[in-house]
Amino acid sequence: MASTAARPPLPPRAPIVPPEDLESFQQHLNKSTRILALLGAGLSASSGLPTFRGAGGLWRTHEATQLATPEAFGRDPGLVWQFYSYRRHKALQAKPNPAHYALAELARKKDGFMTLSQNVDGLSPRAGHPASQLKLLHGSLFDVKCSDFFCKYTESANYTDPIVPALEIPTDESDPTTISALEARAELDISDENVALPELRISDLPRCPLCKKGLLRPGVVWFGEMLPTGVINDIEKWMSDSAKIDLIMVIGTSARVYPAAGYVDSARAKGARVAVVNMDRNDAPARGLYNGDWFFEGDAAKIVPEILKSVIGEITEMPDAAVEA
Ligand code: BJW
């Protein structure tokens, strides 16, 4: 028979951010009208998506950043497509976490809040972040475009997974534990280098439907490529709309990639105080932190909803603005 004795009370939970930092940050947030956020891969880490550098930064035997170049695509488009096809698949399986929802809610509560995201995973749009307050600096995994310089074909919101049959995650039909291709797809992780990948022929890869000549490529910004002109212009306009910026939150990014990282300095030059949310205390912006800045150490998915609570209230379970089939 179950005991009826009362359980001893649980010890109080340690606060996830130091109360004095939380209080001073929230006082500043509450009165801020012009706010920026610079987002990076750490924001989506607790949604199960790997980051680029440090732990999780390897894909099979390749550095993720080495695959994100036009040269890598030119050399081995099959390998680069396998990398991006895997990332599209993982991003479609992932769900936005409380930090994505909290930032979307902050955008609804404060007109003067603008988010600059380096992420290409589609989780902020799926959390309902207002599009007019979200600038995707590095494009999207779900945009594709022709790799031929002279062809201007682009396509957005392409969620076909895999984008062509040859990029299907391989399943071993001879393995009796493989009950169905669907189940195997969920279990197999092609980032594991022990999973054999099929040899791809160029003719297996997605081809441009317009010029019929060039290969399609992911609509993301690779090293050495320009960020989308419209996005850069919108940000410059937002920056010059007022002489002052009150706050920039730098969330889950190593802040090492330019021009994105440069927005921290631009905001500071307009008076912004800087609040960093990161798992790693060494990953402060390149020019360091100043008096009056904040560093919130830990998982963005837990910290962001906590520090924004004074404006957005409690984040409850929200619907996923689902990707159309
Ligand atoms: C957590 C967490 C948790 C973990 N909670 N936190 C000036 C100086 C020097 C160099 C340059 C310069 N200007 C330009 C350059 C060159 C280059 C560059 O910046 N190089 C640097 C590496 C030095 N920049 C470019 O080439 C850019 N283009 C350009 O400038 O064009 C100019 C031009 C003009 C005219 C003609 C032609 C060109 C383009 C940069 C494009 C970057 N692209 C990528 C790939 C996108 C596609 C894809 O996703 O595959 O963008 S690279 C990769 O890095 C990706 C990311 O968006 C970006 C930033 O990475 P991020 O998000 O910061 O991730 P990580 O892994 O680095 O950090 C994760 C962080 O999270 C860590 O701090 C963790 O601790 C933390 N974390 N878990 C909180 N749970």
mmCIF file of C-alpha atoms and ligand atoms in Angstrom:
data_model
loop_
_atom_site.group_PDB
_atom_site.id
_atom_site.type_symbol
_atom_site.label_atom_id
_atom_site.label_comp_id
_atom_site.label_asym_id
_atom_site.label_seq_id
_atom_site.Cartn_x
_atom_site.Cartn_y
_atom_site.Cartn_z
ATOM 1 C CA MET A 1 0.000 0.000 0.000
ATOM 2 C CA ALA A 2 1.275 3.473 -0.854
ATOM 3 C CA SER A 3 2.535 5.551 2.044
ATOM 4 C CA THR A 4 0.384 8.553 2.965
ATOM 5 C CA ALA A 5 3.298 10.394 4.612
ATOM 6 C CA ALA A 6 3.839 13.850 3.149
ATOM 7 C CA ARG A 7 6.905 14.130 0.924
ATOM 8 C CA PRO A 8 9.628 16.479 2.204
ATOM 9 C CA PRO A 9 9.526 19.773 0.249
ATOM 10 C CA LEU A 10 11.922 19.963 -2.684
ATOM 11 C CA PRO A 11 14.931 22.217 -2.137
ATOM 12 C CA PRO A 12 14.440 25.607 -3.855
ATOM 13 C CA ARG A 13 15.655 25.565 -7.472
ATOM 14 C CA ALA A 14 18.715 27.680 -8.157
ATOM 15 C CA PRO A 15 17.686 30.631 -10.350
ATOM 16 C CA ILE A 16 18.861 30.175 -13.948
ATOM 17 C CA VAL A 17 20.129 33.741 -14.069
ATOM 18 C CA PRO A 18 21.577 35.760 -11.166
ATOM 19 C CA PRO A 19 18.689 37.842 -9.739
ATOM 20 C CA GLU A 20 20.649 41.115 -9.721
ATOM 21 C CA ASP A 21 21.521 40.745 -13.441
ATOM 22 C CA LEU A 22 17.951 39.807 -14.250
ATOM 23 C CA GLU A 23 16.602 42.857 -12.460
ATOM 24 C CA SER A 24 18.934 45.365 -14.105
ATOM 25 C CA PHE A 25 18.420 43.771 -17.546
ATOM 26 C CA GLN A 26 14.643 43.815 -17.233
ATOM 27 C CA GLN A 27 14.605 47.443 -16.044
ATOM 28 C CA HIS A 28 16.532 48.354 -19.189
ATOM 29 C CA LEU A 29 14.435 46.101 -21.462
ATOM 30 C CA ASN A 30 11.143 47.510 -20.179
ATOM 31 C CA LYS A 31 12.064 51.062 -21.118
ATOM 32 C CA SER A 32 13.864 50.158 -24.376
ATOM 33 C CA THR A 33 12.081 51.059 -27.590
ATOM 34 C CA ARG A 34 14.752 50.247 -30.229
ATOM 35 C CA ILE A 35 16.045 46.732 -29.726
ATOM 36 C CA LEU A 36 18.080 44.380 -31.910
ATOM 37 C CA ALA A 37 18.738 40.657 -31.550
ATOM 38 C CA LEU A 38 21.537 38.847 -33.376
ATOM 39 C CA LEU A 39 20.776 35.117 -33.441
ATOM 40 C CA GLY A 40 23.029 32.139 -34.143
ATOM 41 C CA ALA A 41 23.024 28.371 -34.214
ATOM 42 C CA GLY A 42 23.076 28.034 -30.391
ATOM 43 C CA LEU A 43 19.465 29.271 -30.348
ATOM 44 C CA SER A 44 18.374 26.080 -32.112
ATOM 45 C CA ALA A 45 20.762 23.735 -30.268
ATOM 46 C CA SER A 46 18.144 22.595 -27.785
ATOM 47 C CA SER A 47 15.794 21.919 -30.734
ATOM 48 C CA GLY A 48 18.359 19.253 -31.677
ATOM 49 C CA LEU A 49 20.196 21.067 -34.488
ATOM 50 C CA PRO A 50 24.016 21.031 -34.353
ATOM 51 C CA THR A 51 26.042 24.263 -34.278
ATOM 52 C CA PHE A 52 28.888 25.069 -36.709
ATOM 53 C CA ARG A 53 31.909 25.407 -34.519
ATOM 54 C CA GLY A 54 33.045 23.429 -31.489
ATOM 55 C CA ALA A 55 31.054 20.351 -30.486
ATOM 56 C CA GLY A 56 28.587 19.445 -33.222
ATOM 57 C CA GLY A 57 30.611 21.336 -35.833
ATOM 58 C CA LEU A 58 31.666 18.228 -37.724
ATOM 59 C CA TRP A 59 29.597 16.544 -40.411
ATOM 60 C CA ARG A 60 30.983 13.083 -41.090
ATOM 61 C CA THR A 61 34.712 13.885 -41.410
ATOM 62 C CA HIS A 62 34.209 17.405 -42.727
ATOM 63 C CA GLU A 63 34.152 20.710 -40.881
ATOM 64 C CA ALA A 64 30.671 22.135 -41.445
ATOM 65 C CA THR A 65 32.156 25.524 -42.340
ATOM 66 C CA GLN A 66 34.338 23.903 -45.055
ATOM 67 C CA LEU A 67 31.227 22.642 -46.812
ATOM 68 C CA ALA A 68 29.560 26.064 -46.764
ATOM 69 C CA THR A 69 31.521 27.526 -49.676
ATOM 70 C CA PRO A 70 30.969 27.920 -53.438
ATOM 71 C CA GLU A 71 34.336 26.169 -53.939
ATOM 72 C CA ALA A 72 33.144 23.053 -52.053
ATOM 73 C CA PHE A 73 29.987 22.970 -54.196
ATOM 74 C CA GLY A 74 32.065 23.378 -57.373
ATOM 75 C CA ARG A 75 34.403 20.559 -56.322
ATOM 76 C CA ASP A 76 31.838 18.076 -55.033
ATOM 77 C CA PRO A 77 28.203 19.160 -55.450
ATOM 78 C CA GLY A 78 26.988 15.679 -54.428
ATOM 79 C CA LEU A 79 28.710 15.864 -51.037
ATOM 80 C CA VAL A 80 27.490 19.408 -50.415
ATOM 81 C CA TRP A 81 23.923 18.418 -51.369
ATOM 82 C CA GLN A 82 24.105 15.408 -49.025
ATOM 83 C CA PHE A 83 25.108 17.800 -46.213
ATOM 84 C CA TYR A 84 22.279 20.226 -46.962
ATOM 85 C CA SER A 85 19.711 17.501 -47.611
ATOM 86 C CA TYR A 86 20.517 16.075 -44.165
ATOM 87 C CA ARG A 87 20.175 19.542 -42.603
ATOM 88 C CA ARG A 88 16.841 20.139 -44.376
ATOM 89 C CA HIS A 89 15.602 16.798 -43.055
ATOM 90 C CA LYS A 90 16.758 17.509 -39.477
ATOM 91 C CA ALA A 91 15.290 21.025 -39.519
ATOM 92 C CA LEU A 92 11.925 19.684 -40.711
ATOM 93 C CA GLN A 93 11.925 17.160 -37.858
ATOM 94 C CA ALA A 94 12.914 19.802 -35.271
ATOM 95 C CA LYS A 95 10.488 22.028 -33.414
ATOM 96 C CA PRO A 96 10.935 25.653 -32.365
ATOM 97 C CA ASN A 97 11.936 25.899 -28.697
ATOM 98 C CA PRO A 98 10.732 28.373 -26.025
ATOM 99 C CA ALA A 99 13.397 30.927 -27.035
ATOM 100 C CA HIS A 100 12.076 31.102 -30.623
ATOM 101 C CA TYR A 101 8.553 31.662 -29.243
ATOM 102 C CA ALA A 102 9.751 34.222 -26.687
ATOM 103 C CA LEU A 103 11.500 36.313 -29.365
ATOM 104 C CA ALA A 104 8.431 36.117 -31.620
ATOM 105 C CA GLU A 105 6.288 37.371 -28.727
ATOM 106 C CA LEU A 106 8.727 40.202 -27.970
ATOM 107 C CA ALA A 107 8.400 41.283 -31.617
ATOM 108 C CA ARG A 108 4.609 41.450 -31.209
ATOM 109 C CA LYS A 109 4.939 43.422 -27.974
ATOM 110 C CA LYS A 110 7.582 45.911 -29.154
ATOM 111 C CA ASP A 111 7.299 47.489 -32.628
ATOM 112 C CA GLY A 112 10.865 48.730 -32.419
ATOM 113 C CA PHE A 113 12.341 45.232 -32.055
ATOM 114 C CA MET A 114 14.242 43.834 -35.047
ATOM 115 C CA THR A 115 15.789 40.366 -35.239
ATOM 116 C CA LEU A 116 18.814 39.582 -37.389
ATOM 117 C CA SER A 117 19.109 35.821 -37.671
ATOM 118 C CA GLN A 118 22.074 33.947 -39.081
ATOM 119 C CA ASN A 119 20.061 30.729 -38.858
ATOM 120 C CA VAL A 120 18.761 29.029 -41.973
ATOM 121 C CA ASP A 121 16.669 26.372 -40.200
ATOM 122 C CA GLY A 122 13.244 28.036 -40.497
ATOM 123 C CA LEU A 123 12.502 27.714 -36.757
ATOM 124 C CA SER A 124 11.938 31.435 -36.085
ATOM 125 C CA PRO A 125 9.361 31.747 -38.916
ATOM 126 C CA ARG A 126 7.702 28.557 -37.666
ATOM 127 C CA ALA A 127 7.478 30.074 -34.176
ATOM 128 C CA GLY A 128 5.392 32.845 -35.749
ATOM 129 C CA HIS A 129 8.081 35.557 -35.627
ATOM 130 C CA PRO A 130 6.575 38.474 -37.608
ATOM 131 C CA ALA A 131 8.312 38.498 -41.010
ATOM 132 C CA SER A 132 8.678 42.297 -41.054
ATOM 133 C CA GLN A 133 10.760 42.056 -37.854
ATOM 134 C CA LEU A 134 12.956 39.133 -38.931
ATOM 135 C CA LYS A 135 15.878 39.491 -41.329
ATOM 136 C CA LEU A 136 17.433 36.234 -42.511
ATOM 137 C CA LEU A 137 21.055 37.222 -43.066
ATOM 138 C CA HIS A 138 22.205 33.859 -44.443
ATOM 139 C CA GLY A 139 19.104 32.790 -46.388
ATOM 140 C CA SER A 140 17.133 29.615 -45.801
ATOM 141 C CA LEU A 141 17.637 25.873 -46.211
ATOM 142 C CA PHE A 142 14.226 25.836 -47.880
ATOM 143 C CA ASP A 143 15.099 28.273 -50.645
ATOM 144 C CA VAL A 144 16.828 26.887 -53.708
ATOM 145 C CA LYS A 145 18.343 28.688 -56.669
ATOM 146 C CA CYS A 146 20.200 27.959 -59.878
ATOM 147 C CA SER A 147 23.970 27.782 -59.475
ATOM 148 C CA ASP A 148 24.521 29.078 -63.024
ATOM 149 C CA PHE A 149 25.653 32.704 -62.736
ATOM 150 C CA PHE A 150 23.557 33.796 -65.731
ATOM 151 C CA CYS A 151 20.321 32.091 -64.666
ATOM 152 C CA LYS A 152 18.216 33.936 -62.088
ATOM 153 C CA TYR A 153 15.932 31.021 -61.102
ATOM 154 C CA THR A 154 14.974 31.020 -57.401
ATOM 155 C CA GLU A 155 12.364 29.100 -55.484
ATOM 156 C CA SER A 156 11.291 29.669 -51.880
ATOM 157 C CA ALA A 157 9.510 27.392 -49.408
ATOM 158 C CA ASN A 158 10.640 24.174 -51.059
ATOM 159 C CA TYR A 159 10.039 21.594 -48.306
ATOM 160 C CA THR A 160 10.354 18.464 -50.460
ATOM 161 C CA ASP A 161 12.350 15.955 -48.410
ATOM 162 C CA PRO A 162 14.487 14.650 -49.971
ATOM 163 C CA ILE A 163 14.588 17.248 -52.715
ATOM 164 C CA VAL A 164 15.452 14.501 -55.251
ATOM 165 C CA PRO A 165 15.177 10.705 -54.727
ATOM 166 C CA ALA A 166 18.958 10.194 -54.904
ATOM 167 C CA LEU A 167 19.319 12.201 -51.674
ATOM 168 C CA GLU A 168 17.063 9.795 -49.753
ATOM 169 C CA ILE A 169 18.740 8.687 -46.507
ATOM 170 C CA PRO A 170 19.935 5.154 -47.312
ATOM 171 C CA THR A 171 18.159 2.245 -45.653
ATOM 172 C CA ASP A 172 19.522 -1.255 -45.474
ATOM 173 C CA GLU A 173 16.712 -3.458 -46.728
ATOM 174 C CA SER A 174 18.650 -6.639 -45.879
ATOM 175 C CA ASP A 175 18.699 -5.665 -42.199
ATOM 176 C CA PRO A 176 15.821 -7.497 -40.425
ATOM 177 C CA THR A 177 15.597 -4.697 -37.864
ATOM 178 C CA THR A 178 14.571 -2.361 -40.684
ATOM 179 C CA ILE A 179 10.816 -2.565 -40.348
ATOM 180 C CA SER A 180 9.985 0.120 -42.809
ATOM 181 C CA ALA A 181 11.803 2.798 -44.711
ATOM 182 C CA LEU A 182 9.964 5.404 -42.682
ATOM 183 C CA GLU A 183 11.170 4.064 -39.353
ATOM 184 C CA ALA A 184 14.683 3.607 -40.641
ATOM 185 C CA ARG A 185 14.742 7.197 -41.827
ATOM 186 C CA ALA A 186 14.035 8.355 -38.309
ATOM 187 C CA GLU A 187 16.775 6.160 -36.850
ATOM 188 C CA LEU A 188 19.558 6.496 -39.366
ATOM 189 C CA ASP A 189 21.749 9.510 -39.028
ATOM 190 C CA ILE A 190 23.835 10.113 -42.128
ATOM 191 C CA SER A 191 26.089 12.435 -40.194
ATOM 192 C CA ASP A 192 27.471 9.188 -38.748
ATOM 193 C CA GLU A 193 30.430 8.424 -40.994
ATOM 194 C CA ASN A 194 29.836 4.682 -40.613
ATOM 195 C CA VAL A 195 26.608 4.956 -42.602
ATOM 196 C CA ALA A 196 27.606 4.354 -46.206
ATOM 197 C CA LEU A 197 26.436 7.065 -48.588
ATOM 198 C CA PRO A 198 25.604 6.182 -52.174
ATOM 199 C CA GLU A 199 27.839 7.423 -54.958
ATOM 200 C CA LEU A 200 25.981 10.252 -56.625
ATOM 201 C CA ARG A 201 26.145 11.080 -60.305
ATOM 202 C CA ILE A 202 25.755 14.712 -61.352
ATOM 203 C CA SER A 203 22.608 13.675 -63.220
ATOM 204 C CA ASP A 204 21.079 12.540 -59.873
ATOM 205 C CA LEU A 205 21.251 16.036 -58.383
ATOM 206 C CA PRO A 206 18.492 18.659 -58.616
ATOM 207 C CA ARG A 207 18.616 20.474 -61.938
ATOM 208 C CA CYS A 208 17.297 23.989 -62.694
ATOM 209 C CA PRO A 209 13.828 23.744 -64.287
ATOM 210 C CA LEU A 210 14.321 27.106 -66.039
ATOM 211 C CA CYS A 211 17.670 26.949 -67.834
ATOM 212 C CA LYS A 212 17.821 23.120 -67.623
ATOM 213 C CA LYS A 213 21.585 23.492 -67.522
ATOM 214 C CA GLY A 214 22.705 24.540 -64.063
ATOM 215 C CA LEU A 215 22.430 22.502 -60.899
ATOM 216 C CA LEU A 216 20.121 23.852 -58.255
ATOM 217 C CA ARG A 217 21.846 24.784 -55.009
ATOM 218 C CA PRO A 218 20.655 25.683 -51.505
ATOM 219 C CA GLY A 219 19.541 29.324 -51.153
ATOM 220 C CA VAL A 220 21.936 30.041 -48.312
ATOM 221 C CA VAL A 221 24.845 32.484 -48.125
ATOM 222 C CA TRP A 222 28.217 30.787 -48.327
ATOM 223 C CA PHE A 223 31.590 32.246 -47.338
ATOM 224 C CA GLY A 224 32.755 34.821 -49.875
ATOM 225 C CA GLU A 225 29.187 35.502 -51.051
ATOM 226 C CA MET A 226 27.254 38.702 -50.554
ATOM 227 C CA LEU A 227 24.343 38.754 -48.139
ATOM 228 C CA PRO A 228 20.970 39.424 -49.844
ATOM 229 C CA THR A 229 20.956 43.075 -50.918
ATOM 230 C CA GLY A 230 17.348 43.643 -49.814
ATOM 231 C CA VAL A 231 18.154 42.352 -46.324
ATOM 232 C CA ILE A 232 21.264 44.551 -45.992
ATOM 233 C CA ASN A 233 19.334 47.610 -47.206
ATOM 234 C CA ASP A 234 16.445 46.980 -44.786
ATOM 235 C CA ILE A 235 18.884 46.719 -41.879
ATOM 236 C CA GLU A 236 20.755 49.852 -42.887
ATOM 237 C CA LYS A 237 17.460 51.700 -43.114
ATOM 238 C CA TRP A 238 16.370 50.435 -39.685
ATOM 239 C CA MET A 239 19.722 51.463 -38.223
ATOM 240 C CA SER A 240 19.525 54.969 -39.695
ATOM 241 C CA ASP A 241 15.841 55.504 -38.778
ATOM 242 C CA SER A 242 16.913 56.822 -35.387
ATOM 243 C CA ALA A 243 20.082 58.115 -33.780
ATOM 244 C CA LYS A 244 19.728 55.659 -30.911
ATOM 245 C CA ILE A 245 19.545 51.931 -30.300
ATOM 246 C CA ASP A 246 18.863 50.915 -26.698
ATOM 247 C CA LEU A 247 19.837 47.247 -26.615
ATOM 248 C CA ILE A 248 21.308 44.426 -28.679
ATOM 249 C CA MET A 249 20.870 40.817 -27.549
ATOM 250 C CA VAL A 250 23.506 38.466 -28.946
ATOM 251 C CA ILE A 251 22.032 35.003 -28.615
ATOM 252 C CA GLY A 252 23.692 31.632 -29.309
ATOM 253 C CA THR A 253 26.305 32.879 -31.743
ATOM 254 C CA SER A 254 30.089 32.798 -31.699
ATOM 255 C CA ALA A 255 29.807 36.246 -33.367
ATOM 256 C CA ARG A 256 32.846 35.557 -35.541
ATOM 257 C CA VAL A 257 31.271 35.768 -39.003
ATOM 258 C CA TYR A 258 31.007 39.117 -40.779
ATOM 259 C CA PRO A 259 29.136 41.233 -41.659
ATOM 260 C CA ALA A 260 26.702 39.746 -39.065
ATOM 261 C CA ALA A 261 29.088 40.186 -36.120
ATOM 262 C CA GLY A 262 29.699 43.809 -37.128
ATOM 263 C CA TYR A 263 26.110 44.717 -36.217
ATOM 264 C CA VAL A 264 27.065 44.417 -32.534
ATOM 265 C CA ASP A 265 29.606 47.222 -32.947
ATOM 266 C CA SER A 266 27.204 49.285 -35.077
ATOM 267 C CA ALA A 267 24.517 49.007 -32.385
ATOM 268 C CA ARG A 268 26.989 49.858 -29.630
ATOM 269 C CA ALA A 269 28.106 52.918 -31.599
ATOM 270 C CA LYS A 270 24.472 54.072 -31.391
ATOM 271 C CA GLY A 271 24.393 53.680 -27.627
ATOM 272 C CA ALA A 272 23.166 50.097 -27.308
ATOM 273 C CA ARG A 273 23.966 48.059 -24.226
ATOM 274 C CA VAL A 274 24.873 44.467 -25.096
ATOM 275 C CA ALA A 275 23.316 41.344 -23.557
ATOM 276 C CA VAL A 276 24.920 38.033 -24.501
ATOM 277 C CA VAL A 277 23.209 34.662 -24.016
ATOM 278 C CA ASN A 278 25.638 31.798 -24.601
ATOM 279 C CA MET A 279 26.631 28.405 -23.199
ATOM 280 C CA ASP A 280 30.281 29.368 -23.396
ATOM 281 C CA ARG A 281 31.636 32.298 -21.417
ATOM 282 C CA ASN A 282 34.519 32.678 -23.911
ATOM 283 C CA ASP A 283 32.126 33.409 -26.757
ATOM 284 C CA ALA A 284 31.620 37.109 -26.092
ATOM 285 C CA PRO A 285 31.537 39.427 -29.136
ATOM 286 C CA ALA A 286 34.945 40.082 -30.722
ATOM 287 C CA ARG A 287 35.463 43.437 -29.003
ATOM 288 C CA GLY A 288 34.512 42.023 -25.593
ATOM 289 C CA LEU A 289 31.995 43.181 -23.037
ATOM 290 C CA TYR A 290 31.863 46.592 -21.364
ATOM 291 C CA ASN A 291 30.556 47.872 -18.055
ATOM 292 C CA GLY A 292 26.784 47.853 -18.205
ATOM 293 C CA ASP A 293 26.619 44.806 -20.516
ATOM 294 C CA TRP A 294 25.215 41.463 -19.431
ATOM 295 C CA PHE A 295 26.416 37.900 -19.948
ATOM 296 C CA PHE A 296 23.789 35.230 -19.307
ATOM 297 C CA GLU A 297 25.533 31.880 -19.323
ATOM 298 C CA GLY A 298 23.538 28.780 -20.267
ATOM 299 C CA ASP A 299 21.012 27.343 -22.679
ATOM 300 C CA ALA A 300 19.244 30.025 -24.724
ATOM 301 C CA ALA A 301 16.030 27.955 -24.721
ATOM 302 C CA LYS A 302 15.818 28.417 -20.941
ATOM 303 C CA ILE A 303 17.391 31.842 -20.475
ATOM 304 C CA VAL A 304 15.699 33.857 -23.232
ATOM 305 C CA PRO A 305 12.090 33.268 -22.026
ATOM 306 C CA GLU A 306 13.250 34.048 -18.478
ATOM 307 C CA ILE A 307 14.952 37.365 -19.221
ATOM 308 C CA LEU A 308 12.122 38.575 -21.512
ATOM 309 C CA LYS A 309 9.377 37.657 -19.034
ATOM 310 C CA SER A 310 8.867 41.216 -17.762
ATOM 311 C CA VAL A 311 7.600 42.184 -21.249
ATOM 312 C CA ILE A 312 6.164 38.981 -22.709
ATOM 313 C CA GLY A 313 4.886 37.171 -19.610
ATOM 314 C CA GLU A 314 4.979 33.391 -19.355
ATOM 315 C CA ILE A 315 5.570 31.487 -22.604
ATOM 316 C CA THR A 316 3.036 28.717 -22.932
ATOM 317 C CA GLU A 317 3.001 25.878 -25.461
ATOM 318 C CA MET A 318 2.404 27.500 -28.837
ATOM 319 C CA PRO A 319 1.304 26.043 -32.137
ATOM 320 C CA ASP A 320 4.022 25.422 -34.715
ATOM 321 C CA ALA A 321 3.268 27.570 -37.786
ATOM 322 C CA ALA A 322 3.587 24.282 -39.652
ATOM 323 C CA VAL A 323 5.511 23.897 -42.853
ATOM 324 C CA GLU A 324 3.126 23.192 -45.719
ATOM 325 C CA ALA A 325 3.384 19.653 -47.011
HETATM 326 C C1 BJW B 1 24.639 28.008 -27.257
HETATM 327 C C2 BJW B 1 23.961 26.830 -27.076
HETATM 328 C C3 BJW B 1 22.792 26.926 -26.348
HETATM 329 C C4 BJW B 1 25.647 26.329 -28.218
HETATM 330 N N1 BJW B 1 22.385 28.101 -25.888
HETATM 331 N N2 BJW B 1 24.231 29.164 -26.778
HETATM 332 C C5 BJW B 1 35.716 41.004 -41.933
HETATM 333 C C6 BJW B 1 36.773 40.470 -41.224
HETATM 334 C C7 BJW B 1 37.211 39.169 -41.466
HETATM 335 C C8 BJW B 1 36.591 38.369 -42.427
HETATM 336 C C9 BJW B 1 35.550 38.896 -43.118
HETATM 337 C C10 BJW B 1 35.127 40.190 -42.875
HETATM 338 N N3 BJW B 1 34.074 40.436 -43.697
HETATM 339 C C11 BJW B 1 33.810 39.334 -44.424
HETATM 340 C C12 BJW B 1 34.697 38.385 -44.109
HETATM 341 C C13 BJW B 1 34.743 37.004 -44.675
HETATM 342 C C14 BJW B 1 33.708 36.062 -44.117
HETATM 343 C C15 BJW B 1 33.923 35.912 -42.619
HETATM 344 O O1 BJW B 1 33.247 36.490 -41.809
HETATM 345 N N4 BJW B 1 34.884 35.112 -42.229
HETATM 346 C C16 BJW B 1 35.136 34.892 -40.795
HETATM 347 C C17 BJW B 1 35.071 33.403 -40.492
HETATM 348 C C18 BJW B 1 36.412 35.525 -40.406
HETATM 349 N N5 BJW B 1 32.342 36.518 -44.406
HETATM 350 C C19 BJW B 1 31.758 36.240 -45.555
HETATM 351 O O2 BJW B 1 32.321 35.621 -46.429
HETATM 352 C C20 BJW B 1 30.347 36.770 -45.766
HETATM 353 N N6 BJW B 1 30.260 37.442 -47.007
HETATM 354 C C21 BJW B 1 30.803 38.619 -47.227
HETATM 355 O O3 BJW B 1 31.314 39.269 -46.346
HETATM 356 O O4 BJW B 1 30.692 39.055 -48.514
HETATM 357 C C22 BJW B 1 31.355 40.233 -48.913
HETATM 358 C C23 BJW B 1 31.317 40.321 -50.411
HETATM 359 C C24 BJW B 1 31.247 41.572 -50.982
HETATM 360 C C25 BJW B 1 31.212 41.681 -52.365
HETATM 361 C C26 BJW B 1 31.227 40.537 -53.156
HETATM 362 C C27 BJW B 1 31.271 39.291 -52.571
HETATM 363 C C28 BJW B 1 31.317 39.187 -51.205
HETATM 364 C C29 BJW B 1 29.345 35.619 -45.845
HETATM 365 C C30 BJW B 1 29.253 34.838 -44.577
HETATM 366 C C31 BJW B 1 28.301 33.663 -44.766
HETATM 367 C C32 BJW B 1 28.333 32.684 -43.603
HETATM 368 N N7 BJW B 1 27.645 31.523 -43.966
HETATM 369 C C33 BJW B 1 27.434 30.446 -42.999
HETATM 370 C C34 BJW B 1 26.812 29.251 -43.740
HETATM 371 C C35 BJW B 1 25.337 29.515 -44.046
HETATM 372 C C36 BJW B 1 24.696 28.330 -44.677
HETATM 373 C C37 BJW B 1 24.615 27.152 -43.754
HETATM 374 O O5 BJW B 1 23.953 27.225 -42.698
HETATM 375 O O6 BJW B 1 25.219 26.130 -44.068
HETATM 376 O O7 BJW B 1 26.604 30.895 -41.944
HETATM 377 S S1 BJW B 1 28.926 29.939 -42.128
HETATM 378 C C38 BJW B 1 28.156 29.647 -40.601
HETATM 379 O O8 BJW B 1 28.618 30.614 -39.597
HETATM 380 C C39 BJW B 1 26.666 29.960 -40.832
HETATM 381 C C40 BJW B 1 26.296 30.649 -39.546
HETATM 382 O O9 BJW B 1 25.119 31.422 -39.731
HETATM 383 C C41 BJW B 1 27.517 31.467 -39.237
HETATM 384 C C42 BJW B 1 27.623 31.886 -37.810
HETATM 385 O O10 BJW B 1 27.742 30.779 -36.968
HETATM 386 P P1 BJW B 1 26.993 30.782 -35.555
HETATM 387 O O11 BJW B 1 25.544 30.807 -35.754
HETATM 388 O O12 BJW B 1 27.577 31.834 -34.705
HETATM 389 O O13 BJW B 1 27.355 29.312 -35.027
HETATM 390 P P2 BJW B 1 28.649 28.826 -34.220
HETATM 391 O O14 BJW B 1 28.647 27.362 -34.277
HETATM 392 O O15 BJW B 1 29.862 29.542 -34.656
HETATM 393 O O16 BJW B 1 28.366 29.318 -32.725
HETATM 394 C C43 BJW B 1 27.322 28.744 -31.940
HETATM 395 C C44 BJW B 1 27.355 29.445 -30.606
HETATM 396 O O17 BJW B 1 26.259 28.985 -29.846
HETATM 397 C C45 BJW B 1 28.623 29.172 -29.795
HETATM 398 O O18 BJW B 1 29.060 30.412 -29.258
HETATM 399 C C46 BJW B 1 28.150 28.250 -28.678
HETATM 400 O O19 BJW B 1 28.857 28.427 -27.459
HETATM 401 C C47 BJW B 1 26.727 28.693 -28.540
HETATM 402 N N8 BJW B 1 25.794 27.691 -28.036
HETATM 403 N N9 BJW B 1 24.690 25.802 -27.699
HETATM 404 C C48 BJW B 1 23.193 29.200 -26.101
HETATM 405 N N10 BJW B 1 22.059 25.801 -26.098
#
